[in-house]
Amino acid sequence: MELQSKYKTLRDVPQIDYLAPGGSLCAGCGGLLAVRLFHKVLGKNVVWVNAAGCMTIMVNYPLVPLKSNWLYTAFASAPAGAQGIRDAFDILIRKGKIPESEDLKVVVLTGDGAAYDIGLQSTSGAIYRNLDFYYLCYDNQAYGNTGFQVSSATPVGSATATTPPVPSEPAGNIQKRKDLFEIWRAHNPPYIATLSSSYTVDFLRKVEKGSTFKGPKLYISLAGCPTGWGYDPRETIREEKLAVETGIWPLKEAVEGKVKHTVVPRALKPVEEYLATQSRYQHLFNPVRRKEVIRSIQEQVNLYWEEASKREDFEIKLVNT
Amino acid sequence: MPLITNYFLALTLDFYILTQPLIVIPDKFLMILMIVRVRFHGRGGQGAKTASRILGTASFVEGMNVQDSPVYGAERRGAPVTAFTRISDSEILERGYVFDPDLLIVMDATLLASPVAKVTDGIRKKGAIFLNAQSANIIGEHYTLPSDVRIASYDLTSSAMEMLGKPIISSASAAAAARLVGLVKESSLEQAIVTELEEIGLSEEMIKKNVMLGRKIFSSLEPLELATEESEKKLRIVPLEMITSNDGLEDIIAVGNSKVAKTGSWRIFKPVVDYEKCTACTVCYAYCPESALILRQDGKPEIDYDNCKGCLICYRECPPKAINIEREVIAF
Ligand code: SF4
Ligand code: SF4
Ligand code: SF4
């Protein structure tokens, strides 16, 4: 039976904030918005275990926006840090040294650099050990903290500091993103979901739903990045919405391994409506239009949705190429 | 005012802070020399670092010894940035932070009120302050300066908006500094703008526009003769000051203490709610990444201007268009 969710409209966004203003992140940061919404659902009894990344800068000692708890770890080892904290709480509670009411939810917070590249191994280990934790990856599709270098989450066609469009590689990045959702799913955790703050109710419900499972609850949230993607900070929600509407960012979940798309656009918008709005893709349009690259991005999106619609038996109108 | 100054230095120096420049000069180098020290205060994204480089390169073209360097913390675009240029006819034996500038270039007037930036600290007797604003009167509202400090101003941002279409004032600030220092010819400044902007990969067209902008600013100001002749001090002992965690911040262990950073000064535009039009739909509340917007009893938003960074997501997303924007003039 489907869980009866508390969250039905935007008005249900909990009106309590666990993050104070005044942090050091870019104005309009989509990653920060994802953390803010995630925290609202989990409540105040949380300890964030952070791997190096943009969110690390949120805490600029001694100025701390968080009203909950925070542990820094090295780039590769946030899930190991989470294991240590979880074990400590379990042992202390079992021995009666602290009451159960003082237990904290352990949440790993990483960017795509740690999630897809540097911390993949320790994440794999933690899922394998069935660690009871949350994992939130804010995916801005590059190493944003150090100046937007390519990561294995960077999409094809994106320019980054390390994959600029050059005569020999006019498309920018040519490597395909890793499919982290499927990598995680192969480990059989109880709950995985993709998120976008722009689909707020879907976002809140997934965090709420994940909380009903014991074991790893894993989330990848799109994180609109005005600085790295190159758009006006005011457009963060629009950009994220477009990513969903064009089918580039599918919103889905996997409960006990079974995948279901939670938002299915009736008809996909052409990918270029999204690409054209960001400087990281400008070389696909100026000075000459790189039709082949844009077409191949569209074809990848079409292929993805065609397969998904067959598997899950839903209707979707694709974009002609 | 909360004491949050110097915490960044404090961290890197293990809770000891440097209060004086470290100058170690062996006897045999003692001599009379001419030196000008310029300190730029800007915000990330305005071009303070590039400005200090352009000034350095222009002076180098004139045959001077130069040094330039920026400092910035871990913060993002919008946060205070400081950069330095030292210009001398002899070898420069100082290093690091310019604590006692001859010329201060204040690239953003809102920095005058920032407790972190401390823009006028250490200004020398007969030094000068240049403010990027139509008038320099507002300096007096924030600081009492020695009477012999000279003040100049020019609205660089408006000129940049007009000529480049962007509020980036690296060449404009460098031009102002070069002119006020008075050691650089216009042609050397132009050469430096081209060299430095080519290096950061600007288009030819943009570089041309920057040269035009530089020329305009250069010809709009008069030299102040800032170069000072001085005999270098032999060896300055650097007193190290112990700071405890309590000196760093009143409320170091309070939750959510980041509020004292007052990131409201990052704003260029300010969102303003039209309460007549607002339908209390809460969209703006849901989407504000900064939690800089709270809902009142009636469900309508109240913006925390001390901290709102002016991303304008609320303005963009408000369904009935009940949020307007205004150009921020002076934040505080
Ligand atoms: S670089 Fe991007 S992800 Fe990082 S703080 Fe800035 S907007 Fe956020
Ligand atoms: S401009 Fe941005 S930071 Fe300011 S209140 Fe609106 S959404 Fe929040
Ligand atoms: S989004 Fe607009 S109408 Fe809705 S609460 Fe905010 S200001 Fe009012």
XYZ file of C-alpha atoms and ligand atoms in Angstrom:
677
model
C 0.000 0.000 0.000
C 1.265 3.494 -0.832
C 2.273 5.556 2.109
C -0.066 8.442 2.904
C 2.218 11.433 2.488
C 2.130 14.575 4.580
C 3.218 16.525 1.536
C 0.595 17.389 -1.038
C 1.292 20.943 -2.173
C 4.025 23.545 -1.835
C 2.188 24.900 1.193
C 3.161 21.727 3.014
C 6.875 22.598 2.905
C 7.708 22.509 6.631
C 8.026 26.048 7.909
C 11.003 25.424 10.069
C 14.549 25.942 8.845
C 17.569 24.125 10.150
C 19.950 26.260 8.152
C 20.515 29.883 9.068
C 21.297 32.399 6.336
C 24.758 33.899 5.959
C 26.672 30.927 4.562
C 29.384 31.370 1.987
C 27.921 29.597 -1.033
C 27.064 31.266 -4.336
C 23.781 33.169 -4.488
C 21.158 30.917 -6.073
C 22.970 27.634 -5.314
C 20.700 24.690 -6.136
C 22.766 22.349 -3.967
C 22.086 24.424 -0.877
C 18.360 24.464 -1.631
C 18.386 20.663 -1.826
C 20.126 20.427 1.554
C 17.629 22.866 3.048
C 14.595 20.875 1.822
C 16.113 17.523 2.787
C 16.762 18.783 6.298
C 13.193 20.016 6.678
C 11.863 16.497 6.216
C 14.410 14.792 8.477
C 13.928 17.273 11.316
C 16.583 18.519 13.676
C 18.067 15.268 14.944
C 20.574 14.896 12.172
C 24.315 14.579 11.854
C 25.699 15.436 8.440
C 28.840 13.645 7.417
C 30.358 15.739 4.692
C 32.884 14.840 2.047
C 34.928 17.691 0.573
C 32.913 19.698 -1.922
C 30.984 22.938 -2.323
C 28.841 22.281 0.777
C 32.000 22.065 2.844
C 32.270 25.810 2.355
C 28.788 26.264 3.790
C 30.510 25.990 7.148
C 33.142 28.713 7.185
C 34.551 28.328 10.665
C 33.574 29.818 13.022
C 30.467 30.832 11.101
C 28.097 27.915 10.873
C 24.639 28.071 9.333
C 23.647 24.606 10.540
C 21.454 24.161 13.560
C 22.158 20.433 13.591
C 25.474 18.547 13.615
C 28.292 18.240 11.166
C 31.367 16.079 10.687
C 33.977 16.736 8.042
C 35.706 13.846 6.442
C 38.210 13.505 3.652
C 36.927 13.338 0.089
C 36.809 9.554 -0.106
C 35.586 8.600 3.311
C 32.234 10.134 4.261
C 30.391 6.770 4.300
C 33.114 5.360 6.552
C 32.628 8.337 8.871
C 28.904 7.651 8.824
C 29.541 4.032 9.799
C 31.582 5.142 12.802
C 28.889 7.483 14.040
C 26.087 4.971 13.468
C 27.982 2.257 15.345
C 28.802 4.596 18.216
C 25.160 5.554 18.639
C 23.989 1.963 18.421
C 26.467 0.828 21.050
C 25.811 3.731 23.420
C 22.071 3.217 23.175
C 22.372 -0.541 23.667
C 24.489 -0.042 26.753
C 21.975 2.463 28.080
C 24.546 5.289 28.107
C 22.304 7.601 26.108
C 18.530 7.464 25.755
C 17.066 6.498 22.405
C 15.579 9.973 22.133
C 19.088 11.322 21.609
C 19.729 9.200 18.586
C 20.635 11.084 15.391
C 19.937 10.310 11.767
C 23.233 9.909 9.983
C 23.326 11.627 6.593
C 26.232 11.578 4.202
C 26.410 14.780 2.169
C 28.578 14.768 -0.916
C 28.860 16.414 -4.281
C 29.086 14.408 -7.462
C 32.882 14.441 -7.295
C 32.844 12.387 -4.106
C 29.785 10.324 -5.006
C 30.704 9.343 -8.560
C 34.500 9.400 -8.358
C 36.515 9.687 -5.204
C 34.118 8.212 -2.648
C 32.473 5.547 -4.780
C 34.377 2.733 -3.154
C 33.537 3.662 0.432
C 29.889 4.178 -0.561
C 29.860 0.721 -2.082
C 31.265 -0.678 1.166
C 28.665 1.071 3.303
C 25.765 -0.146 1.161
C 27.245 -3.640 1.190
C 27.320 -3.582 4.996
C 23.679 -2.427 4.966
C 24.558 0.634 7.017
C 21.451 2.408 8.288
C 22.057 5.870 6.848
C 20.940 8.487 4.343
C 23.106 9.569 1.466
C 22.488 12.861 -0.328
C 24.516 13.627 -3.408
C 23.935 17.151 -4.747
C 24.859 16.675 -8.356
C 26.010 19.828 -10.111
C 27.777 17.667 -12.658
C 31.377 18.802 -12.101
C 33.887 19.738 -9.392
C 32.236 23.068 -8.587
C 34.247 23.845 -5.490
C 37.562 24.029 -7.285
C 36.425 25.840 -10.411
C 34.199 23.435 -12.354
C 36.481 20.689 -13.575
C 35.066 17.590 -15.256
C 33.782 14.746 -13.043
C 32.318 11.433 -14.061
C 28.894 13.059 -13.605
C 29.561 15.677 -16.293
C 27.197 15.213 -19.244
C 28.313 14.888 -22.844
C 28.677 18.281 -24.498
C 29.348 20.259 -21.324
C 32.333 22.563 -21.276
C 34.233 22.471 -18.004
C 37.530 24.004 -16.911
C 39.259 20.784 -17.959
C 37.118 19.991 -21.024
C 36.893 23.304 -22.842
C 35.776 23.120 -26.466
C 38.988 23.045 -28.496
C 39.529 22.388 -32.228
C 40.300 18.712 -31.633
C 37.320 18.277 -29.236
C 34.781 20.912 -30.280
C 32.006 19.279 -28.231
C 33.652 19.869 -24.854
C 33.246 16.800 -22.668
C 32.812 13.616 -24.721
C 32.643 11.134 -21.847
C 29.202 9.838 -20.826
C 28.019 10.333 -17.254
C 28.199 7.294 -15.016
C 24.769 5.944 -14.150
C 25.146 6.193 -10.390
C 21.532 5.239 -9.757
C 22.114 1.880 -11.444
C 25.495 1.396 -9.774
C 23.789 1.816 -6.415
C 20.863 -0.356 -7.442
C 23.203 -3.220 -8.231
C 24.014 -3.226 -4.483
C 20.363 -3.867 -3.566
C 19.743 -1.101 -1.037
C 16.126 -0.706 0.135
C 15.604 2.793 -1.256
C 17.131 4.987 -3.977
C 15.658 8.122 -5.520
C 16.551 11.003 -7.775
C 15.402 14.466 -6.721
C 15.061 18.018 -7.911
C 14.094 20.921 -5.646
C 11.978 22.270 -8.498
C 9.626 19.304 -8.037
C 9.336 20.074 -4.381
C 6.480 17.807 -3.380
C 8.053 14.840 -5.158
C 11.308 15.714 -3.356
C 9.768 15.891 0.122
C 7.766 12.700 -0.370
C 10.790 10.705 -1.404
C 12.744 11.733 1.659
C 9.714 10.908 3.790
C 9.304 7.537 2.085
C 12.982 6.628 2.381
C 12.765 7.245 6.125
C 10.479 4.245 6.508
C 13.288 1.878 5.509
C 16.141 0.606 7.617
C 19.434 0.412 5.757
C 20.912 2.655 3.069
C 18.584 5.338 1.696
C 20.304 6.922 -1.231
C 19.461 10.136 -3.059
C 20.879 12.014 -6.019
C 19.570 15.539 -6.284
C 20.101 17.696 -9.307
C 21.852 20.872 -8.149
C 21.446 23.839 -10.465
C 24.784 25.661 -10.358
C 24.640 29.238 -11.670
C 28.399 29.643 -11.364
C 29.458 26.490 -13.148
C 26.621 26.065 -15.620
C 26.609 29.731 -16.486
C 23.136 31.166 -16.020
C 21.641 33.976 -13.975
C 21.215 32.827 -10.341
C 17.513 33.660 -10.451
C 16.991 30.854 -12.995
C 17.931 27.923 -10.739
C 14.395 26.560 -10.397
C 13.653 27.119 -14.097
C 16.817 25.311 -15.137
C 16.066 22.343 -12.913
C 12.471 22.200 -14.159
C 13.658 22.245 -17.757
C 16.057 19.404 -17.020
C 13.080 17.338 -15.893
C 10.743 18.449 -18.691
C 13.286 17.645 -21.390
C 13.816 14.212 -19.853
C 17.478 14.919 -19.148
C 16.929 14.525 -15.399
C 14.488 11.657 -14.782
C 12.720 11.681 -11.426
C 12.450 8.115 -10.203
C 12.851 5.815 -7.254
C 13.797 2.208 -6.670
C 12.077 0.467 -3.768
C 13.801 -2.798 -2.920
C 15.320 -2.631 -6.394
C 12.081 -2.036 -8.294
C 12.319 1.120 -10.403
C 9.430 3.507 -10.904
C 9.437 6.933 -12.511
C 7.609 9.354 -10.245
C 7.290 12.195 -12.739
C 6.635 11.301 -16.371
C 6.340 14.251 -18.736
C 3.503 13.635 -21.187
C 5.646 14.946 -24.033
C 9.351 15.642 -23.717
C 10.598 19.114 -24.586
C 13.546 19.229 -27.020
C 16.864 19.080 -25.143
C 18.117 22.226 -26.789
C 15.527 24.274 -24.902
C 17.573 23.387 -21.831
C 21.073 23.353 -23.320
C 20.762 26.747 -24.996
C 20.155 28.524 -21.685
C 23.556 27.679 -20.176
C 27.046 28.942 -21.022
C 28.534 25.476 -20.517
C 26.740 24.443 -23.724
C 27.153 27.665 -25.719
C 29.769 26.136 -28.015
C 27.054 23.797 -29.311
C 25.194 26.805 -30.711
C 27.836 29.463 -31.425
C 29.554 30.323 -33.673
C 28.234 27.275 -35.538
C 25.458 24.960 -34.522
C 26.814 21.502 -33.690
C 23.818 19.559 -34.943
C 25.398 16.131 -34.520
C 26.166 16.693 -30.838
C 22.736 18.096 -30.030
C 21.108 15.269 -31.959
C 23.089 12.614 -30.157
C 22.155 14.101 -26.777
C 18.509 14.004 -27.859
C 18.852 10.420 -29.060
C 20.289 9.320 -25.726
C 17.348 10.914 -23.907
C 14.841 9.310 -26.287
C 16.438 5.906 -25.891
C 16.325 6.174 -22.111
C 12.627 7.033 -22.038
C 11.674 4.523 -24.686
C 13.148 1.731 -22.604
C 11.675 3.053 -19.364
C 8.207 3.411 -20.872
C 8.296 -0.177 -22.084
C 9.479 -1.495 -18.738
C 7.012 0.467 -16.673
C 4.254 0.614 -19.262
C 3.598 4.336 -19.524
C 2.970 6.650 -22.471
C 5.436 9.348 -23.396
C 5.849 11.448 -26.508
C 9.485 11.644 -27.590
C 11.154 14.382 -29.619
C 11.780 13.677 -33.317
C 15.433 13.825 -34.270
C 29.481 45.068 16.233
C 30.463 41.431 16.392
C 34.135 40.736 16.315
C 34.715 38.401 13.469
C 37.765 39.962 11.989
C 40.871 38.035 11.308
C 39.448 34.624 11.888
C 40.653 33.444 8.543
C 44.199 34.468 9.262
C 43.791 33.106 12.737
C 42.972 29.712 11.360
C 45.864 29.518 9.000
C 48.312 30.761 11.585
C 47.175 28.490 14.310
C 45.538 31.171 16.389
C 48.345 33.630 16.175
C 47.715 36.610 14.011
C 50.114 38.780 12.168
C 49.493 42.386 13.049
C 52.455 43.896 11.223
C 54.158 43.170 7.935
C 57.153 40.963 8.157
C 60.141 42.738 6.699
C 63.555 41.314 7.072
C 66.228 43.321 5.376
C 69.932 42.656 5.698
C 72.080 45.730 6.354
C 73.786 45.824 3.012
C 70.511 46.434 1.197
C 69.583 49.494 3.218
C 68.975 52.428 0.941
C 66.617 55.186 0.018
C 63.973 54.058 -2.335
C 60.721 55.058 -3.896
C 57.819 52.758 -3.255
C 54.052 52.856 -3.712
C 51.809 50.305 -2.110
C 48.309 49.908 -3.492
C 45.579 47.832 -1.912
C 42.411 46.932 -3.821
C 39.221 45.962 -2.022
C 36.553 44.375 -4.188
C 34.069 41.558 -4.254
C 34.643 38.225 -5.926
C 33.633 38.609 -9.561
C 34.406 42.338 -9.819
C 37.984 41.842 -10.947
C 40.127 43.012 -8.004
C 42.770 40.399 -8.681
C 43.011 41.267 -12.369
C 43.081 44.979 -11.524
C 46.139 44.481 -9.313
C 47.832 42.537 -12.100
C 47.086 45.142 -14.750
C 48.500 47.881 -12.534
C 51.576 45.747 -11.862
C 52.144 44.936 -15.516
C 51.656 48.562 -16.592
C 54.280 49.681 -14.074
C 56.576 46.879 -15.182
C 56.296 48.136 -18.756
C 57.507 51.486 -17.379
C 60.594 49.768 -16.075
C 59.618 49.520 -12.408
C 59.993 46.624 -10.054
C 56.545 45.337 -9.212
C 54.775 42.763 -7.132
C 51.119 41.810 -7.130
C 49.052 39.245 -5.277
C 45.465 38.640 -4.192
C 44.019 37.165 -1.009
C 40.599 35.674 -0.685
C 38.940 33.203 1.598
C 36.976 30.134 0.698
C 33.824 32.086 -0.047
C 32.105 32.431 -3.337
C 31.387 35.161 -5.817
C 30.227 38.214 -3.906
C 32.476 37.811 -0.884
C 35.215 40.384 -0.145
C 38.506 40.027 -2.029
C 41.689 41.983 -1.440
C 44.597 42.394 -3.844
C 47.894 44.244 -3.669
C 50.378 45.896 -5.988
C 53.766 47.194 -4.885
C 55.648 49.433 -7.292
C 59.225 50.550 -6.730
C 62.304 51.838 -8.523
C 64.417 49.364 -6.570
C 64.241 45.795 -5.531
C 61.172 45.157 -3.377
C 62.044 43.274 -0.246
C 58.642 43.279 1.391
C 56.280 40.396 0.927
C 52.685 39.601 1.619
C 49.759 41.669 2.829
C 49.965 45.424 2.364
C 49.132 46.668 5.846
C 49.978 50.310 5.221
C 48.871 51.329 1.723
C 49.606 54.632 0.006
C 46.547 54.160 -2.145
C 43.374 52.271 -1.429
C 41.054 51.371 -4.263
C 37.606 50.601 -2.902
C 35.788 48.885 -5.749
C 32.474 48.435 -3.973
C 31.056 51.040 -1.630
C 29.199 48.428 0.411
C 32.585 47.178 1.588
C 32.964 50.325 3.674
C 30.532 48.831 6.138
C 31.953 45.322 6.163
C 33.549 44.372 9.471
C 35.551 41.711 7.665
C 37.034 43.845 4.927
C 38.248 46.702 7.199
C 39.035 48.698 4.114
C 40.700 51.786 5.505
C 42.984 49.984 7.921
C 46.544 51.236 7.923
C 46.173 53.992 5.358
C 49.359 56.108 5.402
C 49.665 59.780 6.131
C 49.176 61.699 2.905
C 47.810 58.529 1.379
C 44.722 58.447 -0.778
C 41.462 56.564 -1.056
C 39.660 56.063 -4.302
C 36.019 55.060 -4.080
C 34.002 53.578 -6.910
C 30.983 55.831 -6.460
C 29.633 59.100 -7.756
C 30.723 60.869 -4.643
C 33.114 60.031 -1.870
C 31.012 61.653 0.837
C 29.810 58.356 2.196
C 33.300 57.476 3.412
C 32.812 60.064 6.132
C 29.711 58.240 7.318
C 31.744 55.149 8.118
C 35.214 56.314 9.046
C 37.014 59.250 10.543
C 40.126 59.668 8.463
C 43.257 61.727 9.120
C 42.809 65.126 7.474
C 45.759 64.696 5.127
C 44.312 61.606 3.463
C 43.152 62.567 -0.013
C 39.948 61.229 -1.467
C 38.910 60.675 -5.064
C 35.897 59.018 -6.592
C 34.412 57.994 -9.908
C 31.455 55.802 -10.744
C 33.344 52.982 -12.475
C 30.421 50.554 -12.396
C 28.140 52.803 -14.452
C 30.892 53.310 -17.030
C 31.523 49.574 -17.160
C 27.813 48.817 -17.562
C 27.666 51.349 -20.365
C 30.800 50.259 -22.221
C 31.092 46.529 -21.428
C 27.512 45.719 -20.521
C 28.779 44.082 -17.313
C 29.658 45.363 -13.850
C 33.235 44.093 -14.169
C 35.694 46.817 -13.311
C 39.135 45.235 -13.432
C 40.519 47.516 -16.153
C 38.608 50.517 -14.868
C 40.029 50.120 -11.355
C 43.526 49.515 -12.690
C 43.217 52.650 -14.833
C 42.088 54.698 -11.838
C 44.956 53.388 -9.733
C 47.523 53.893 -12.501
C 46.424 57.476 -13.018
C 46.338 58.384 -9.345
C 49.757 56.865 -8.710
C 51.025 58.898 -11.643
C 53.938 56.707 -12.699
C 52.314 55.077 -15.706
C 51.708 56.414 -19.219
C 48.400 55.752 -20.917
C 50.085 53.590 -23.575
C 51.647 51.325 -20.932
C 48.283 50.917 -19.254
C 46.717 49.896 -22.567
C 49.453 47.390 -23.223
C 48.928 45.916 -19.750
C 45.152 45.636 -20.180
C 45.622 43.739 -23.441
C 48.289 41.425 -21.999
C 46.377 40.551 -18.856
C 42.956 40.148 -20.459
C 44.364 38.003 -23.246
C 45.837 35.790 -20.585
C 42.455 35.162 -18.975
C 40.990 34.350 -22.381
C 38.740 37.340 -23.082
C 37.534 37.831 -26.646
C 39.269 40.422 -28.818
C 36.122 42.514 -28.868
C 35.840 42.519 -25.081
C 39.502 43.462 -24.733
C 39.001 46.417 -27.075
C 36.055 47.587 -25.018
C 38.153 47.287 -21.865
C 40.921 49.374 -23.400
C 38.363 52.075 -24.246
C 37.029 51.939 -20.716
C 40.551 52.152 -19.278
C 41.305 55.201 -21.438
C 38.135 56.924 -20.354
C 38.854 56.465 -16.658
C 42.531 57.348 -17.061
C 41.707 60.672 -18.666
C 39.014 61.502 -16.132
C 41.313 61.576 -13.109
C 44.394 63.544 -12.049
C 47.617 62.173 -10.529
C 48.008 62.570 -6.776
C 51.745 61.983 -6.504
C 51.635 59.196 -4.056
C 55.110 57.786 -4.404
C 56.989 58.210 -1.181
C 60.703 58.227 -0.701
C 61.668 56.360 2.342
C 64.523 54.623 3.928
C 63.733 51.055 4.543
C 63.525 50.004 8.101
C 66.141 47.552 9.110
C 64.333 44.720 10.677
C 60.838 44.861 11.869
C 59.982 42.466 14.648
C 56.564 41.033 14.190
C 54.593 40.949 17.398
C 52.327 37.937 17.418
C 49.095 38.308 19.234
C 47.344 35.400 20.857
C 43.672 35.248 20.091
C 41.337 32.975 21.901
C 38.165 31.560 20.493
C 36.249 34.217 22.393
C 38.048 37.001 20.558
C 37.043 35.554 17.229
C 33.327 35.768 17.640
C 30.916 36.632 20.393
C 28.836 33.620 19.724
C 31.228 30.991 18.574
C 29.202 28.090 19.862
C 25.742 29.415 19.070
C 23.835 27.447 16.449
C 23.226 29.215 13.192
C 25.774 31.935 14.002
C 26.491 32.511 10.300
C 23.870 35.256 10.441
C 26.541 37.694 11.594
C 28.255 37.405 8.214
C 25.513 39.659 6.825
C 25.678 38.367 3.288
C 23.062 40.980 2.421
C 25.971 43.099 1.225
C 26.492 40.649 -1.670
C 23.331 41.925 -3.334
C 23.318 43.966 -6.499
C 19.531 43.900 -6.776
C 17.082 43.763 -3.940
C 13.758 41.878 -3.966
C 10.871 43.930 -2.570
C 7.502 42.372 -1.747
C 4.335 44.128 -2.857
C 2.034 43.029 -0.043
C -1.107 44.167 -1.883
C -0.427 41.745 -4.707
C 0.948 38.872 -2.617
C -1.455 35.949 -2.332
C 0.479 34.160 0.437
C 1.100 31.188 -1.864
C 4.475 30.437 -0.143
C 6.287 29.683 -3.415
C 9.052 32.165 -2.611
C 9.523 30.586 0.804
C 9.902 27.088 -0.620
C 12.543 28.131 -3.131
C 14.810 30.555 -1.249
C 18.096 28.637 -0.924
C 19.348 30.949 1.813
C 16.441 30.652 4.254
C 16.522 34.450 4.033
C 12.802 34.717 3.798
C 10.401 33.914 6.590
C 6.638 33.666 6.493
C 4.646 36.014 8.678
C 1.465 35.089 10.504
C -0.606 35.965 7.434
C 1.498 33.629 5.275
C 3.170 36.467 3.390
C 6.958 36.603 3.227
C 9.289 38.911 5.043
C 12.749 39.211 3.561
C 15.763 39.247 5.843
C 17.729 41.976 4.103
C 20.725 41.520 6.367
C 21.302 38.155 4.764
C 19.408 37.868 1.467
C 22.090 37.476 -1.214
C 19.863 38.788 -3.970
C 19.788 35.664 -6.110
C 16.270 36.788 -7.147
C 14.816 33.287 -7.340
C 11.860 34.575 -5.287
C 11.303 37.388 -7.778
C 11.505 35.000 -10.731
C 9.197 32.364 -9.263
C 6.472 34.455 -7.612
C 3.299 33.463 -9.523
C 1.385 36.781 -9.294
C 4.596 38.831 -9.763
C 4.248 40.343 -6.331
C 7.997 40.770 -5.886
C 9.749 43.688 -7.541
C 13.443 44.422 -7.817
C 15.394 47.546 -7.034
C 19.022 48.323 -7.723
C 20.941 48.156 -4.469
C 22.768 51.399 -3.863
C 24.351 51.158 -0.477
C 23.479 48.047 1.417
C 24.093 49.286 4.910
S 29.778 26.442 -7.517
Fe 27.695 25.746 -7.939
S 27.271 24.098 -6.486
Fe 29.096 25.209 -5.770
S 28.292 26.743 -4.304
Fe 28.404 27.739 -6.310
S 26.373 27.405 -7.218
Fe 26.570 25.970 -5.515
S 16.636 37.085 -3.515
Fe 17.275 34.952 -3.174
S 18.206 35.013 -1.150
Fe 17.000 36.856 -1.325
S 15.024 36.326 -0.448
Fe 14.875 36.007 -2.671
S 15.341 33.859 -2.951
Fe 16.067 34.393 -0.902
S 5.585 33.884 -4.168
Fe 4.732 35.931 -4.377
S 2.561 35.701 -3.979
Fe 3.560 33.855 -3.245
S 3.946 34.295 -1.064
Fe 5.789 34.892 -2.192
S 5.494 37.073 -2.620
Fe 3.500 36.251 -2.048
